[in-house]
JSON list of C-alpha atoms in Angstrom, two decimals:
[
{"chain": "A", "resi": 1, "resn": "MET", "atom": "CA", "xyz": [136.29, 147.11, 40.55]},
{"chain": "A", "resi": 2, "resn": "LEU", "atom": "CA", "xyz": [135.15, 148.41, 43.84]},
{"chain": "A", "resi": 3, "resn": "ILE", "atom": "CA", "xyz": [132.65, 150.60, 42.18]},
{"chain": "A", "resi": 4, "resn": "GLN", "atom": "CA", "xyz": [131.05, 147.67, 40.38]},
{"chain": "A", "resi": 5, "resn": "GLU", "atom": "CA", "xyz": [130.94, 145.60, 43.53]},
{"chain": "A", "resi": 6, "resn": "ALA", "atom": "CA", "xyz": [129.37, 148.48, 45.38]},
{"chain": "A", "resi": 7, "resn": "ARG", "atom": "CA", "xyz": [126.75, 148.82, 42.76]},
{"chain": "A", "resi": 8, "resn": "ILE", "atom": "CA", "xyz": [126.00, 145.12, 42.88]},
{"chain": "A", "resi": 9, "resn": "HIS", "atom": "CA", "xyz": [125.83, 145.23, 46.64]},
{"chain": "A", "resi": 10, "resn": "LEU", "atom": "CA", "xyz": [123.53, 148.23, 46.56]},
{"chain": "A", "resi": 11, "resn": "ILE", "atom": "CA", "xyz": [121.31, 146.55, 44.03]},
{"chain": "A", "resi": 12, "resn": "ARG", "atom": "CA", "xyz": [121.12, 143.42, 46.14]},
{"chain": "A", "resi": 13, "resn": "LYS", "atom": "CA", "xyz": [120.16, 145.24, 49.32]},
{"chain": "A", "resi": 14, "resn": "PRO", "atom": "CA", "xyz": [116.87, 146.72, 48.06]},
{"chain": "A", "resi": 15, "resn": "VAL", "atom": "CA", "xyz": [115.95, 143.35, 46.52]},
{"chain": "A", "resi": 16, "resn": "ALA", "atom": "CA", "xyz": [114.82, 141.95, 49.88]},
{"chain": "A", "resi": 17, "resn": "PRO", "atom": "CA", "xyz": [112.19, 144.71, 50.47]},
{"chain": "A", "resi": 18, "resn": "ALA", "atom": "CA", "xyz": [111.09, 144.37, 46.84]},
{"chain": "A", "resi": 19, "resn": "LEU", "atom": "CA", "xyz": [110.17, 140.76, 47.47]},
{"chain": "A", "resi": 20, "resn": "SER", "atom": "CA", "xyz": [107.61, 141.85, 50.01]},
{"chain": "A", "resi": 21, "resn": "ASP", "atom": "CA", "xyz": [106.22, 144.39, 47.50]},
{"chain": "A", "resi": 22, "resn": "VAL", "atom": "CA", "xyz": [105.97, 141.64, 44.89]},
{"chain": "A", "resi": 23, "resn": "ALA", "atom": "CA", "xyz": [104.23, 139.40, 47.38]},
{"chain": "A", "resi": 24, "resn": "CYS", "atom": "CA", "xyz": [101.74, 142.16, 48.19]},
{"chain": "A", "resi": 25, "resn": "GLU", "atom": "CA", "xyz": [101.09, 142.80, 44.50]},
{"chain": "A", "resi": 26, "resn": "HIS", "atom": "CA", "xyz": [100.70, 139.07, 43.92]},
{"chain": "A", "resi": 27, "resn": "ALA", "atom": "CA", "xyz": [98.20, 138.84, 46.77]},
{"chain": "A", "resi": 28, "resn": "ALA", "atom": "CA", "xyz": [96.26, 141.80, 45.36]},
{"chain": "A", "resi": 29, "resn": "LEU", "atom": "CA", "xyz": [96.19, 140.23, 41.91]},
{"chain": "A", "resi": 30, "resn": "VAL", "atom": "CA", "xyz": [95.00, 136.91, 43.36]},
{"chain": "A", "resi": 31, "resn": "ARG", "atom": "CA", "xyz": [92.16, 138.71, 45.17]},
{"chain": "A", "resi": 32, "resn": "MET", "atom": "CA", "xyz": [91.19, 140.52, 41.96]},
{"chain": "A", "resi": 33, "resn": "LEU", "atom": "CA", "xyz": [91.28, 137.22, 40.07]},
{"chain": "A", "resi": 34, "resn": "ALA", "atom": "CA", "xyz": [89.08, 135.60, 42.73]},
{"chain": "A", "resi": 35, "resn": "GLY", "atom": "CA", "xyz": [86.57, 138.46, 42.43]},
{"chain": "A", "resi": 36, "resn": "ALA", "atom": "CA", "xyz": [86.56, 138.16, 38.62]},
{"chain": "A", "resi": 37, "resn": "GLN", "atom": "CA", "xyz": [86.05, 134.41, 38.87]},
{"chain": "A", "resi": 38, "resn": "ALA", "atom": "CA", "xyz": [83.13, 134.91, 41.26]},
{"chain": "A", "resi": 39, "resn": "ARG", "atom": "CA", "xyz": [81.49, 137.41, 38.88]},
{"chain": "A", "resi": 40, "resn": "VAL", "atom": "CA", "xyz": [81.99, 135.09, 35.91]},
{"chain": "A", "resi": 41, "resn": "SER", "atom": "CA", "xyz": [80.56, 132.16, 37.90]},
{"chain": "A", "resi": 42, "resn": "VAL", "atom": "CA", "xyz": [77.42, 134.21, 38.66]},
{"chain": "A", "resi": 43, "resn": "LEU", "atom": "CA", "xyz": [77.11, 135.20, 34.98]},
{"chain": "A", "resi": 44, "resn": "VAL", "atom": "CA", "xyz": [77.51, 131.59, 33.82]},
{"chain": "A", "resi": 45, "resn": "SER", "atom": "CA", "xyz": [74.87, 130.46, 36.31]},
{"chain": "A", "resi": 46, "resn": "ASP", "atom": "CA", "xyz": [72.47, 133.20, 35.15]},
{"chain": "A", "resi": 47, "resn": "HIS", "atom": "CA", "xyz": [73.04, 132.28, 31.51]},
{"chain": "A", "resi": 48, "resn": "ALA", "atom": "CA", "xyz": [72.44, 128.60, 32.27]},
{"chain": "A", "resi": 49, "resn": "GLN", "atom": "CA", "xyz": [69.10, 129.51, 33.91]},
{"chain": "A", "resi": 50, "resn": "GLN", "atom": "CA", "xyz": [68.15, 131.69, 30.93]},
{"chain": "A", "resi": 51, "resn": "ILE", "atom": "CA", "xyz": [69.02, 128.89, 28.51]},
{"chain": "A", "resi": 52, "resn": "ALA", "atom": "CA", "xyz": [66.91, 126.42, 30.50]},
{"chain": "A", "resi": 53, "resn": "ALA", "atom": "CA", "xyz": [63.98, 128.86, 30.53]},
{"chain": "A", "resi": 54, "resn": "LEU", "atom": "CA", "xyz": [64.28, 129.46, 26.78]},
{"chain": "A", "resi": 55, "resn": "GLN", "atom": "CA", "xyz": [64.43, 125.73, 26.07]},
{"chain": "A", "resi": 56, "resn": "ALA", "atom": "CA", "xyz": [61.27, 125.21, 28.13]},
{"chain": "A", "resi": 57, "resn": "GLN", "atom": "CA", "xyz": [59.60, 128.02, 26.21]},
{"chain": "A", "resi": 58, "resn": "ILE", "atom": "CA", "xyz": [60.61, 126.39, 22.92]},
{"chain": "A", "resi": 59, "resn": "VAL", "atom": "CA", "xyz": [58.96, 123.13, 24.00]},
{"chain": "A", "resi": 60, "resn": "ARG", "atom": "CA", "xyz": [55.74, 124.97, 24.96]},
{"chain": "A", "resi": 61, "resn": "LEU", "atom": "CA", "xyz": [55.68, 126.93, 21.69]},
{"chain": "A", "resi": 62, "resn": "ARG", "atom": "CA", "xyz": [56.27, 123.80, 19.64]},
{"chain": "A", "resi": 63, "resn": "GLY", "atom": "CA", "xyz": [53.36, 122.14, 21.46]},
{"chain": "A", "resi": 64, "resn": "ARG", "atom": "CA", "xyz": [51.12, 125.11, 20.69]},
{"chain": "A", "resi": 65, "resn": "ALA", "atom": "CA", "xyz": [52.18, 125.03, 17.03]},
{"chain": "A", "resi": 66, "resn": "ILE", "atom": "CA", "xyz": [51.40, 121.32, 16.78]},
{"chain": "A", "resi": 67, "resn": "LEU", "atom": "CA", "xyz": [48.01, 121.86, 18.42]},
{"chain": "A", "resi": 68, "resn": "ARG", "atom": "CA", "xyz": [47.23, 124.78, 16.08]},
{"chain": "A", "resi": 69, "resn": "ASP", "atom": "CA", "xyz": [48.28, 122.82, 12.98]},
{"chain": "A", "resi": 70, "resn": "THR", "atom": "CA", "xyz": [46.22, 119.81, 14.07]},
{"chain": "A", "resi": 71, "resn": "MET", "atom": "CA", "xyz": [43.12, 121.94, 14.67]},
{"chain": "A", "resi": 72, "resn": "LEU", "atom": "CA", "xyz": [43.63, 123.66, 11.32]},
{"chain": "A", "resi": 73, "resn": "ALA", "atom": "CA", "xyz": [43.87, 120.28, 9.55]},
{"chain": "A", "resi": 74, "resn": "TRP", "atom": "CA", "xyz": [40.67, 119.10, 11.27]},
{"chain": "A", "resi": 75, "resn": "LEU", "atom": "CA", "xyz": [38.86, 122.29, 10.27]},
{"chain": "A", "resi": 76, "resn": "ARG", "atom": "CA", "xyz": [39.99, 121.93, 6.67]},
{"chain": "A", "resi": 77, "resn": "GLU", "atom": "CA", "xyz": [38.72, 118.35, 6.58]},
{"chain": "A", "resi": 78, "resn": "SER", "atom": "CA", "xyz": [35.39, 119.42, 8.05]},
{"chain": "A", "resi": 79, "resn": "LEU", "atom": "CA", "xyz": [35.10, 122.26, 5.57]},
{"chain": "A", "resi": 80, "resn": "ALA", "atom": "CA", "xyz": [35.89, 119.92, 2.68]},
{"chain": "A", "resi": 81, "resn": "ARG", "atom": "CA", "xyz": [33.06, 117.62, 3.82]},
{"chain": "A", "resi": 82, "resn": "LEU", "atom": "CA", "xyz": [30.62, 120.52, 4.23]},
{"chain": "A", "resi": 83, "resn": "GLU", "atom": "CA", "xyz": [31.29, 122.31, 0.93]},
{"chain": "A", "resi": 84, "resn": "PRO", "atom": "CA", "xyz": [29.37, 119.86, -1.32]},
{"chain": "A", "resi": 85, "resn": "GLU", "atom": "CA", "xyz": [26.43, 119.98, 1.10]},
{"chain": "A", "resi": 86, "resn": "ALA", "atom": "CA", "xyz": [26.52, 123.76, 1.17]},
{"chain": "A", "resi": 87, "resn": "ALA", "atom": "CA", "xyz": [26.60, 123.94, -2.63]},
{"chain": "A", "resi": 88, "resn": "GLU", "atom": "CA", "xyz": [23.56, 121.65, -2.81]},
{"chain": "A", "resi": 89, "resn": "ASP", "atom": "CA", "xyz": [21.72, 123.75, -0.23]},
{"chain": "A", "resi": 90, "resn": "LEU", "atom": "CA", "xyz": [22.58, 127.02, -1.97]},
{"chain": "A", "resi": 91, "resn": "ALA", "atom": "CA", "xyz": [21.46, 125.97, -5.46]},
{"chain": "A", "resi": 92, "resn": "PRO", "atom": "CA", "xyz": [17.70, 126.39, -4.78]},
{"chain": "A", "resi": 93, "resn": "HIS", "atom": "CA", "xyz": [18.33, 129.70, -3.05]},
{"chain": "A", "resi": 94, "resn": "ALA", "atom": "CA", "xyz": [20.44, 130.94, -5.96]},
{"chain": "A", "resi": 95, "resn": "ASP", "atom": "CA", "xyz": [17.67, 129.99, -8.42]},
{"chain": "A", "resi": 96, "resn": "ALA", "atom": "CA", "xyz": [15.09, 131.80, -6.29]},
{"chain": "A", "resi": 97, "resn": "ALA", "atom": "CA", "xyz": [17.33, 134.88, -6.12]},
{"chain": "A", "resi": 98, "resn": "ASP", "atom": "CA", "xyz": [17.75, 134.85, -9.91]},
{"chain": "A", "resi": 99, "resn": "ARG", "atom": "CA", "xyz": [13.98, 134.73, -10.35]},
{"chain": "A", "resi": 100, "resn": "VAL", "atom": "CA", "xyz": [13.51, 137.70, -8.00]},
{"chain": "A", "resi": 101, "resn": "ILE", "atom": "CA", "xyz": [16.20, 139.72, -9.79]},
{"chain": "A", "resi": 102, "resn": "CYS", "atom": "CA", "xyz": [14.74, 138.85, -13.17]},
{"chain": "A", "resi": 103, "resn": "GLN", "atom": "CA", "xyz": [11.22, 139.74, -12.08]},
{"chain": "A", "resi": 104, "resn": "THR", "atom": "CA", "xyz": [12.35, 143.01, -10.59]},
{"chain": "A", "resi": 105, "resn": "GLY", "atom": "CA", "xyz": [14.81, 144.08, -13.27]},
{"chain": "A", "resi": 106, "resn": "CYS", "atom": "CA", "xyz": [13.28, 142.71, -16.43]},
{"chain": "A", "resi": 107, "resn": "VAL", "atom": "CA", "xyz": [9.56, 142.41, -15.90]},
{"chain": "A", "resi": 108, "resn": "SER", "atom": "CA", "xyz": [8.83, 145.25, -13.50]},
{"chain": "A", "resi": 109, "resn": "HIS", "atom": "CA", "xyz": [11.41, 147.83, -14.58]},
{"chain": "A", "resi": 110, "resn": "GLY", "atom": "CA", "xyz": [11.23, 147.70, -18.31]},
{"chain": "A", "resi": 111, "resn": "ASN", "atom": "CA", "xyz": [13.70, 144.94, -19.12]},
{"chain": "A", "resi": 112, "resn": "TYR", "atom": "CA", "xyz": [16.61, 146.52, -17.23]},
{"chain": "A", "resi": 113, "resn": "TRP", "atom": "CA", "xyz": [18.79, 143.38, -17.33]},
{"chain": "A", "resi": 114, "resn": "ARG", "atom": "CA", "xyz": [17.53, 142.25, -20.72]},
{"chain": "A", "resi": 115, "resn": "ASP", "atom": "CA", "xyz": [19.41, 142.90, -23.93]},
{"chain": "A", "resi": 116, "resn": "ASP", "atom": "CA", "xyz": [17.99, 141.22, -27.09]},
{"chain": "A", "resi": 117, "resn": "ASP", "atom": "CA", "xyz": [16.57, 138.22, -25.24]},
{"chain": "A", "resi": 118, "resn": "GLN", "atom": "CA", "xyz": [19.86, 137.85, -23.34]},
{"chain": "A", "resi": 119, "resn": "CYS", "atom": "CA", "xyz": [20.36, 138.55, -19.65]},
{"chain": "A", "resi": 120, "resn": "ARG", "atom": "CA", "xyz": [23.15, 141.10, -19.24]},
{"chain": "A", "resi": 121, "resn": "ARG", "atom": "CA", "xyz": [23.76, 139.91, -15.69]},
{"chain": "A", "resi": 122, "resn": "THR", "atom": "CA", "xyz": [24.26, 136.18, -16.41]},
{"chain": "A", "resi": 123, "resn": "GLY", "atom": "CA", "xyz": [24.87, 136.15, -20.17]},
{"chain": "A", "resi": 124, "resn": "LYS", "atom": "CA", "xyz": [22.23, 133.43, -20.62]},
{"chain": "A", "resi": 125, "resn": "SER", "atom": "CA", "xyz": [18.99, 133.62, -22.53]},
{"chain": "A", "resi": 126, "resn": "CYS", "atom": "CA", "xyz": [16.27, 135.38, -20.58]},
{"chain": "A", "resi": 127, "resn": "THR", "atom": "CA", "xyz": [14.27, 133.03, -18.37]},
{"chain": "A", "resi": 128, "resn": "MET", "atom": "CA", "xyz": [11.39, 135.48, -18.09]},
{"chain": "A", "resi": 129, "resn": "ASP", "atom": "CA", "xyz": [10.67, 135.44, -21.79]},
{"chain": "A", "resi": 130, "resn": "GLY", "atom": "CA", "xyz": [6.99, 136.15, -22.21]},
{"chain": "A", "resi": 131, "resn": "VAL", "atom": "CA", "xyz": [6.21, 135.91, -18.51]},
{"chain": "A", "resi": 132, "resn": "LYS", "atom": "CA", "xyz": [3.92, 138.54, -17.19]},
{"chain": "A", "resi": 133, "resn": "VAL", "atom": "CA", "xyz": [3.94, 139.08, -13.49]},
{"chain": "A", "resi": 134, "resn": "GLU", "atom": "CA", "xyz": [0.98, 140.73, -11.92]},
{"chain": "A", "resi": 135, "resn": "ILE", "atom": "CA", "xyz": [1.98, 143.19, -9.24]},
{"chain": "A", "resi": 136, "resn": "PRO", "atom": "CA", "xyz": [-0.72, 143.70, -6.65]},
{"chain": "A", "resi": 137, "resn": "ARG", "atom": "CA", "xyz": [-1.77, 147.30, -6.23]}
]
């Protein structure tokens, strides 16, 4: 039994210095934990600032999108009002252009657009039927 008691006694003696080692390790771990918490706090703060900046950017971009969509709607309405006027204005010009093409292609150049009293360009009956155009020399 003496041997066991000696062993127990020997085991108990180094326990007191081990407590100081444990305390030192604990203190080191607490310092490391404090450093990690400080780094995480900085990261969380940075992320919060980034989130706030991104949310502000979202608001600005939504405003721009609304402005763009509104302007596009106004332009479409304006275009819809102008199209009938433009068609009315273009009709006389289109008729004048047809007469020039017919005079040039059919009368002056040997009936280029004409095919059996039909205009190959428009598919209609020839409007220059029997018209003689005098070309000044």
